Amino acid sequence: GAVVSQHPSRVICKSGTSVKIECRSLDFQATTMFWYRQFPKQSLMLMATSNEGSKATYEQGVEKDKFLINHASLTLSTLTVTSAHPEDSSFYICSAPRRGNREAFFGQGTRLTVV
Amino acid sequence: GQNIDQPTEMTATEGAIVQINCTYQTSGFNGLFWYQQHAGEAPTFLSYNVLDGLEEKGRFSSFLSRSKGYSYLLLKELQMKDSASYLCAAVDSNYQLIWGAGTKLIIKP
């Protein structure tokens, strides 16, 4: 089946630095990629929707200048957490749903820890 | 608004059966997913229902009633490895997933 590869799986960074998370669709073209964040013991919260070749759509309360999303090709979407702070520490997951397909394919997730 | 409700936590005994309920309200409806998530890992797909009725897949079954906005996940012959969170997610008219908060299932010997 389709696979979405997310990298890195874990990252620890210093406060104030930036971190880039990549999400690749390995055997299908993902025109849309959803980016989620999950805090401990909470559900997945949609942060933004990236569309290939256009600007991402951000959910209310998500700072677009802090969470930069780029979807430059049909197989790659990236999320960059800029000027990271400890409160940005979370589990970030990408998902590439396919219309007409029964599954929304998830990346492996990225555990971000900002110290 | 869009909303998904499911119990926060459930406890069951190894070898038994447990049913996890989920009710939803969405703008449009294009199906409902159940995912399993172990701590610190990404969700893994369990089932997808878009038509009313019961779909069985091994020890897991999922049921949907579109008229009632209701679904359940049925787990039989529980094993210790089934201890996890179970997430219910409805697909709205824009094909976005609306997620429940998840049900933490604790299996006791």
PDB file of C-alpha atoms in Angstrom:
ATOM      1  CA  GLY A   1       0.000   0.000   0.000  1.00  0.00           C
ATOM      2  CA  ALA A   2       0.868   3.621  -0.078  1.00  0.00           C
ATOM      3  CA  VAL A   3       3.533   4.816   2.304  1.00  0.00           C
ATOM      4  CA  VAL A   4       4.241   8.194   3.729  1.00  0.00           C
ATOM      5  CA  SER A   5       7.753   8.623   5.065  1.00  0.00           C
ATOM      6  CA  GLN A   6       8.375  11.262   7.712  1.00  0.00           C
ATOM      7  CA  HIS A   7      11.806  12.380   8.866  1.00  0.00           C
ATOM      8  CA  PRO A   8      13.270  12.841  11.432  1.00  0.00           C
ATOM      9  CA  SER A   9      11.477  10.629  13.928  1.00  0.00           C
ATOM     10  CA  ARG A  10      13.017  12.395  16.910  1.00  0.00           C
ATOM     11  CA  VAL A  11      14.750  15.723  17.264  1.00  0.00           C
ATOM     12  CA  ILE A  12      16.034  17.728  20.190  1.00  0.00           C
ATOM     13  CA  CYS A  13      16.849  21.347  19.546  1.00  0.00           C
ATOM     14  CA  LYS A  14      17.784  24.427  21.507  1.00  0.00           C
ATOM     15  CA  SER A  15      15.298  27.165  22.143  1.00  0.00           C
ATOM     16  CA  GLY A  16      15.423  29.776  19.393  1.00  0.00           C
ATOM     17  CA  THR A  17      16.591  27.460  16.626  1.00  0.00           C
ATOM     18  CA  SER A  18      14.577  26.124  13.684  1.00  0.00           C
ATOM     19  CA  VAL A  19      13.680  22.550  12.858  1.00  0.00           C
ATOM     20  CA  LYS A  20      12.537  21.150   9.523  1.00  0.00           C
ATOM     21  CA  ILE A  21      10.326  18.081   9.283  1.00  0.00           C
ATOM     22  CA  GLU A  22       9.943  16.326   5.942  1.00  0.00           C
ATOM     23  CA  CYS A  23       7.084  14.200   4.731  1.00  0.00           C
ATOM     24  CA  ARG A  24       7.379  12.200   1.515  1.00  0.00           C
ATOM     25  CA  SER A  25       4.798  10.125  -0.283  1.00  0.00           C
ATOM     26  CA  LEU A  26       6.738   7.163  -1.609  1.00  0.00           C
ATOM     27  CA  ASP A  27       4.473   5.572  -4.200  1.00  0.00           C
ATOM     28  CA  PHE A  28       1.731   8.060  -4.907  1.00  0.00           C
ATOM     29  CA  GLN A  29       1.325  11.741  -5.613  1.00  0.00           C
ATOM     30  CA  ALA A  30       0.037  13.678  -2.650  1.00  0.00           C
ATOM     31  CA  THR A  31      -1.647  16.846  -3.817  1.00  0.00           C
ATOM     32  CA  THR A  32      -2.741  17.527  -0.252  1.00  0.00           C
ATOM     33  CA  MET A  33      -0.879  16.951   2.987  1.00  0.00           C
ATOM     34  CA  PHE A  34      -2.307  17.499   6.438  1.00  0.00           C
ATOM     35  CA  TRP A  35      -0.038  18.457   9.311  1.00  0.00           C
ATOM     36  CA  TYR A  36      -1.115  17.549  12.828  1.00  0.00           C
ATOM     37  CA  ARG A  37       0.237  18.163  16.282  1.00  0.00           C
ATOM     38  CA  GLN A  38      -0.468  15.982  19.250  1.00  0.00           C
ATOM     39  CA  PHE A  39       0.245  16.914  22.854  1.00  0.00           C
ATOM     40  CA  PRO A  40       0.468  14.162  25.479  1.00  0.00           C
ATOM     41  CA  LYS A  41      -2.840  12.464  26.209  1.00  0.00           C
ATOM     42  CA  GLN A  42      -4.641  14.604  23.663  1.00  0.00           C
ATOM     43  CA  SER A  43      -6.015  13.965  20.214  1.00  0.00           C
ATOM     44  CA  LEU A  44      -4.482  14.952  16.935  1.00  0.00           C
ATOM     45  CA  MET A  45      -5.009  18.631  16.228  1.00  0.00           C
ATOM     46  CA  LEU A  46      -4.942  19.802  12.638  1.00  0.00           C
ATOM     47  CA  MET A  47      -2.433  22.603  12.214  1.00  0.00           C
ATOM     48  CA  ALA A  48      -2.534  23.238   8.506  1.00  0.00           C
ATOM     49  CA  THR A  49      -3.320  21.835   5.119  1.00  0.00           C
ATOM     50  CA  SER A  50      -0.675  22.077   2.450  1.00  0.00           C
ATOM     51  CA  ASN A  51      -1.526  21.932  -1.213  1.00  0.00           C
ATOM     52  CA  GLU A  52       1.041  21.352  -3.914  1.00  0.00           C
ATOM     53  CA  GLY A  53       1.916  24.570  -5.689  1.00  0.00           C
ATOM     54  CA  SER A  54      -0.113  26.899  -3.493  1.00  0.00           C
ATOM     55  CA  LYS A  55      -0.053  28.440  -0.048  1.00  0.00           C
ATOM     56  CA  ALA A  56      -0.935  26.334   2.945  1.00  0.00           C
ATOM     57  CA  THR A  57      -4.163  26.860   4.827  1.00  0.00           C
ATOM     58  CA  TYR A  58      -3.657  27.286   8.554  1.00  0.00           C
ATOM     59  CA  GLU A  59      -6.127  26.482  11.292  1.00  0.00           C
ATOM     60  CA  GLN A  60      -7.206  29.203  13.661  1.00  0.00           C
ATOM     61  CA  GLY A  61      -4.620  29.897  16.317  1.00  0.00           C
ATOM     62  CA  VAL A  62      -1.705  28.448  14.356  1.00  0.00           C
ATOM     63  CA  GLU A  63       0.951  31.043  13.510  1.00  0.00           C
ATOM     64  CA  LYS A  64       1.824  30.747   9.843  1.00  0.00           C
ATOM     65  CA  ASP A  65       5.063  32.693  10.305  1.00  0.00           C
ATOM     66  CA  LYS A  66       6.183  30.281  12.983  1.00  0.00           C
ATOM     67  CA  PHE A  67       5.159  27.058  11.287  1.00  0.00           C
ATOM     68  CA  LEU A  68       6.330  27.353   7.707  1.00  0.00           C
ATOM     69  CA  ILE A  69       4.894  24.827   5.303  1.00  0.00           C
ATOM     70  CA  ASN A  70       6.215  24.166   1.840  1.00  0.00           C
ATOM     71  CA  HIS A  71       4.656  21.735  -0.623  1.00  0.00           C
ATOM     72  CA  ALA A  72       6.874  22.251  -3.620  1.00  0.00           C
ATOM     73  CA  SER A  73       6.310  18.896  -5.279  1.00  0.00           C
ATOM     74  CA  LEU A  74       3.709  16.166  -5.424  1.00  0.00           C
ATOM     75  CA  THR A  75       5.825  13.912  -3.237  1.00  0.00           C
ATOM     76  CA  LEU A  76       7.286  16.259  -0.630  1.00  0.00           C
ATOM     77  CA  SER A  77       5.855  18.559   1.997  1.00  0.00           C
ATOM     78  CA  THR A  78       7.913  20.182   4.750  1.00  0.00           C
ATOM     79  CA  LEU A  79       7.050  21.806   8.055  1.00  0.00           C
ATOM     80  CA  THR A  80       9.614  24.158   9.578  1.00  0.00           C
ATOM     81  CA  VAL A  81       9.221  25.186  13.198  1.00  0.00           C
ATOM     82  CA  THR A  82      10.984  28.527  13.421  1.00  0.00           C
ATOM     83  CA  SER A  83      12.413  30.043  16.592  1.00  0.00           C
ATOM     84  CA  ALA A  84      11.316  27.010  18.545  1.00  0.00           C
ATOM     85  CA  HIS A  85      10.299  27.334  22.178  1.00  0.00           C
ATOM     86  CA  PRO A  86       9.812  24.640  24.827  1.00  0.00           C
ATOM     87  CA  GLU A  87       6.045  24.912  24.434  1.00  0.00           C
ATOM     88  CA  ASP A  88       6.455  23.768  20.825  1.00  0.00           C
ATOM     89  CA  SER A  89       7.623  20.410  22.126  1.00  0.00           C
ATOM     90  CA  SER A  90       5.095  17.955  20.753  1.00  0.00           C
ATOM     91  CA  PHE A  91       4.477  15.063  18.399  1.00  0.00           C
ATOM     92  CA  TYR A  92       4.036  16.216  14.803  1.00  0.00           C
ATOM     93  CA  ILE A  93       2.437  13.933  12.223  1.00  0.00           C
ATOM     94  CA  CYS A  94       1.743  14.357   8.537  1.00  0.00           C
ATOM     95  CA  SER A  95      -1.045  12.672   6.657  1.00  0.00           C
ATOM     96  CA  ALA A  96      -1.765  12.313   2.970  1.00  0.00           C
ATOM     97  CA  PRO A  97      -5.366  11.326   2.323  1.00  0.00           C
ATOM     98  CA  ARG A  98      -6.453  10.185  -1.079  1.00  0.00           C
ATOM     99  CA  ARG A  99      -9.928  10.787  -2.370  1.00  0.00           C
ATOM    100  CA  GLY A 100     -11.601   7.549  -3.227  1.00  0.00           C
ATOM    101  CA  ASN A 101      -9.120   5.679  -1.086  1.00  0.00           C
ATOM    102  CA  ARG A 102     -10.080   4.078   2.172  1.00  0.00           C
ATOM    103  CA  GLU A 103      -7.082   5.127   4.171  1.00  0.00           C
ATOM    104  CA  ALA A 104      -5.417   8.334   5.209  1.00  0.00           C
ATOM    105  CA  PHE A 105      -1.769   7.499   5.238  1.00  0.00           C
ATOM    106  CA  PHE A 106       0.301   8.771   8.101  1.00  0.00           C
ATOM    107  CA  GLY A 107       3.961   9.465   8.461  1.00  0.00           C
ATOM    108  CA  GLN A 108       5.769   7.876  11.357  1.00  0.00           C
ATOM    109  CA  GLY A 109       5.595  11.091  13.362  1.00  0.00           C
ATOM    110  CA  THR A 110       8.282  13.396  14.705  1.00  0.00           C
ATOM    111  CA  ARG A 111       8.867  13.829  18.413  1.00  0.00           C
ATOM    112  CA  LEU A 112      10.168  17.370  18.871  1.00  0.00           C
ATOM    113  CA  THR A 113      11.758  18.370  22.152  1.00  0.00           C
ATOM    114  CA  VAL A 114      12.880  21.964  22.592  1.00  0.00           C
ATOM    115  CA  VAL A 115      15.277  22.546  25.472  1.00  0.00           C
TER     116      VAL A 115
ATOM    117  CA  GLY B   1     -19.663  22.967  14.723  1.00  0.00           C
ATOM    118  CA  GLN B   2     -17.985  19.654  14.135  1.00  0.00           C
ATOM    119  CA  ASN B   3     -17.573  17.310  17.043  1.00  0.00           C
ATOM    120  CA  ILE B   4     -16.518  13.781  17.874  1.00  0.00           C
ATOM    121  CA  ASP B   5     -17.248  12.155  21.231  1.00  0.00           C
ATOM    122  CA  GLN B   6     -15.762   8.976  22.605  1.00  0.00           C
ATOM    123  CA  PRO B   7     -15.048   7.788  26.169  1.00  0.00           C
ATOM    124  CA  THR B   8     -11.766   8.898  27.675  1.00  0.00           C
ATOM    125  CA  GLU B   9     -10.763   5.585  29.151  1.00  0.00           C
ATOM    126  CA  MET B  10     -11.976   1.999  29.354  1.00  0.00           C
ATOM    127  CA  THR B  11     -10.717  -1.058  31.183  1.00  0.00           C
ATOM    128  CA  ALA B  12     -11.205  -4.659  30.111  1.00  0.00           C
ATOM    129  CA  THR B  13      -9.875  -8.106  30.924  1.00  0.00           C
ATOM    130  CA  GLU B  14      -7.583 -10.180  28.747  1.00  0.00           C
ATOM    131  CA  GLY B  15      -9.612 -12.583  26.626  1.00  0.00           C
ATOM    132  CA  ALA B  16     -12.817 -10.570  26.960  1.00  0.00           C
ATOM    133  CA  ILE B  17     -14.728  -8.353  24.515  1.00  0.00           C
ATOM    134  CA  VAL B  18     -14.884  -4.558  24.615  1.00  0.00           C
ATOM    135  CA  GLN B  19     -16.931  -2.056  22.604  1.00  0.00           C
ATOM    136  CA  ILE B  20     -15.692   1.508  22.139  1.00  0.00           C
ATOM    137  CA  ASN B  21     -18.400   3.944  21.073  1.00  0.00           C
ATOM    138  CA  CYS B  22     -18.065   7.094  19.012  1.00  0.00           C
ATOM    139  CA  THR B  23     -20.656   9.724  18.093  1.00  0.00           C
ATOM    140  CA  TYR B  24     -20.022  12.408  15.534  1.00  0.00           C
ATOM    141  CA  GLN B  25     -21.395  15.629  14.094  1.00  0.00           C
ATOM    142  CA  THR B  26     -19.747  16.861  10.919  1.00  0.00           C
ATOM    143  CA  SER B  27     -20.367  19.123   7.951  1.00  0.00           C
ATOM    144  CA  GLY B  28     -21.016  16.456   5.396  1.00  0.00           C
ATOM    145  CA  PHE B  29     -19.841  12.906   5.860  1.00  0.00           C
ATOM    146  CA  ASN B  30     -17.482  10.785   3.818  1.00  0.00           C
ATOM    147  CA  GLY B  31     -16.831   7.929   6.157  1.00  0.00           C
ATOM    148  CA  LEU B  32     -15.409   7.128   9.561  1.00  0.00           C
ATOM    149  CA  PHE B  33     -12.017   5.744  10.512  1.00  0.00           C
ATOM    150  CA  TRP B  34     -10.804   3.890  13.557  1.00  0.00           C
ATOM    151  CA  TYR B  35      -7.114   4.047  14.387  1.00  0.00           C
ATOM    152  CA  GLN B  36      -4.994   2.441  17.052  1.00  0.00           C
ATOM    153  CA  GLN B  37      -2.210   4.466  18.614  1.00  0.00           C
ATOM    154  CA  HIS B  38       0.410   3.209  21.015  1.00  0.00           C
ATOM    155  CA  ALA B  39       2.117   5.820  23.156  1.00  0.00           C
ATOM    156  CA  GLY B  40       4.711   7.809  21.247  1.00  0.00           C
ATOM    157  CA  GLU B  41       3.848   6.283  17.895  1.00  0.00           C
ATOM    158  CA  ALA B  42       1.832   7.367  14.882  1.00  0.00           C
ATOM    159  CA  PRO B  43      -1.717   6.070  14.507  1.00  0.00           C
ATOM    160  CA  THR B  44      -2.194   2.843  12.578  1.00  0.00           C
ATOM    161  CA  PHE B  45      -5.240   2.136  10.456  1.00  0.00           C
ATOM    162  CA  LEU B  46      -7.840  -0.301  11.778  1.00  0.00           C
ATOM    163  CA  SER B  47     -11.022   0.244   9.795  1.00  0.00           C
ATOM    164  CA  TYR B  48     -13.022   2.509   7.542  1.00  0.00           C
ATOM    165  CA  ASN B  49     -16.839   2.545   7.289  1.00  0.00           C
ATOM    166  CA  VAL B  50     -18.885   4.603   4.885  1.00  0.00           C
ATOM    167  CA  LEU B  51     -22.007   2.453   4.627  1.00  0.00           C
ATOM    168  CA  ASP B  52     -24.286   1.434   7.466  1.00  0.00           C
ATOM    169  CA  GLY B  53     -23.575  -1.886   9.039  1.00  0.00           C
ATOM    170  CA  LEU B  54     -20.904  -4.038  10.572  1.00  0.00           C
ATOM    171  CA  GLU B  55     -17.534  -4.779   9.011  1.00  0.00           C
ATOM    172  CA  GLU B  56     -15.503  -7.563  10.521  1.00  0.00           C
ATOM    173  CA  LYS B  57     -11.765  -7.933  10.245  1.00  0.00           C
ATOM    174  CA  GLY B  58     -10.301 -10.643  12.410  1.00  0.00           C
ATOM    175  CA  ARG B  59     -10.634  -9.823  16.087  1.00  0.00           C
ATOM    176  CA  PHE B  60     -11.738  -6.262  15.290  1.00  0.00           C
ATOM    177  CA  SER B  61     -15.133  -5.189  13.960  1.00  0.00           C
ATOM    178  CA  SER B  62     -16.480  -1.726  13.258  1.00  0.00           C
ATOM    179  CA  PHE B  63     -20.090  -0.614  13.017  1.00  0.00           C
ATOM    180  CA  LEU B  64     -21.635   2.518  11.535  1.00  0.00           C
ATOM    181  CA  SER B  65     -25.088   4.083  11.684  1.00  0.00           C
ATOM    182  CA  ARG B  66     -25.159   7.228   9.557  1.00  0.00           C
ATOM    183  CA  SER B  67     -28.681   8.163  10.626  1.00  0.00           C
ATOM    184  CA  LYS B  68     -27.632   8.154  14.268  1.00  0.00           C
ATOM    185  CA  GLY B  69     -24.154   9.623  13.766  1.00  0.00           C
ATOM    186  CA  TYR B  70     -22.788   6.654  15.660  1.00  0.00           C
ATOM    187  CA  SER B  71     -20.040   4.108  15.330  1.00  0.00           C
ATOM    188  CA  TYR B  72     -18.405   1.522  17.518  1.00  0.00           C
ATOM    189  CA  LEU B  73     -15.244  -0.535  17.454  1.00  0.00           C
ATOM    190  CA  LEU B  74     -15.566  -4.046  18.829  1.00  0.00           C
ATOM    191  CA  LEU B  75     -12.461  -5.878  19.999  1.00  0.00           C
ATOM    192  CA  LYS B  76     -12.732  -9.600  20.724  1.00  0.00           C
ATOM    193  CA  GLU B  77     -10.385 -11.996  22.485  1.00  0.00           C
ATOM    194  CA  LEU B  78      -8.476  -9.114  23.993  1.00  0.00           C
ATOM    195  CA  GLN B  79      -4.734  -9.401  24.257  1.00  0.00           C
ATOM    196  CA  MET B  80      -2.354  -7.382  26.373  1.00  0.00           C
ATOM    197  CA  LYS B  81      -0.909  -5.820  23.229  1.00  0.00           C
ATOM    198  CA  ASP B  82      -4.318  -4.275  22.542  1.00  0.00           C
ATOM    199  CA  SER B  83      -3.639  -1.797  25.335  1.00  0.00           C
ATOM    200  CA  ALA B  84      -3.507   1.474  23.408  1.00  0.00           C
ATOM    201  CA  SER B  85      -5.520   4.529  22.529  1.00  0.00           C
ATOM    202  CA  TYR B  86      -8.251   4.099  19.930  1.00  0.00           C
ATOM    203  CA  LEU B  87      -9.041   7.136  17.842  1.00  0.00           C
ATOM    204  CA  CYS B  88     -12.285   7.715  16.009  1.00  0.00           C
ATOM    205  CA  ALA B  89     -12.143  10.138  13.065  1.00  0.00           C
ATOM    206  CA  ALA B  90     -14.917  11.256  10.743  1.00  0.00           C
ATOM    207  CA  VAL B  91     -14.267  12.527   7.231  1.00  0.00           C
ATOM    208  CA  ASP B  92     -16.103  15.742   6.441  1.00  0.00           C
ATOM    209  CA  SER B  93     -17.237  17.136   3.107  1.00  0.00           C
ATOM    210  CA  ASN B  94     -13.734  18.500   2.412  1.00  0.00           C
ATOM    211  CA  TYR B  95     -12.156  15.112   3.108  1.00  0.00           C
ATOM    212  CA  GLN B  96     -10.587  16.435   6.279  1.00  0.00           C
ATOM    213  CA  LEU B  97     -10.402  14.154   9.275  1.00  0.00           C
ATOM    214  CA  ILE B  98     -12.221  15.332  12.388  1.00  0.00           C
ATOM    215  CA  TRP B  99     -10.626  13.532  15.292  1.00  0.00           C
ATOM    216  CA  GLY B 100     -11.987  12.368  18.600  1.00  0.00           C
ATOM    217  CA  ALA B 101      -9.790  12.709  21.671  1.00  0.00           C
ATOM    218  CA  GLY B 102      -9.193   8.985  21.740  1.00  0.00           C
ATOM    219  CA  THR B 103     -10.148   6.243  24.159  1.00  0.00           C
ATOM    220  CA  LYS B 104      -7.373   4.807  26.271  1.00  0.00           C
ATOM    221  CA  LEU B 105      -7.967   1.086  26.599  1.00  0.00           C
ATOM    222  CA  ILE B 106      -6.361  -0.668  29.552  1.00  0.00           C
ATOM    223  CA  ILE B 107      -6.202  -4.448  29.440  1.00  0.00           C
ATOM    224  CA  LYS B 108      -5.813  -6.290  32.732  1.00  0.00           C
ATOM    225  CA  PRO B 109      -4.650  -9.901  33.052  1.00  0.00           C
TER     226      PRO B 109
END
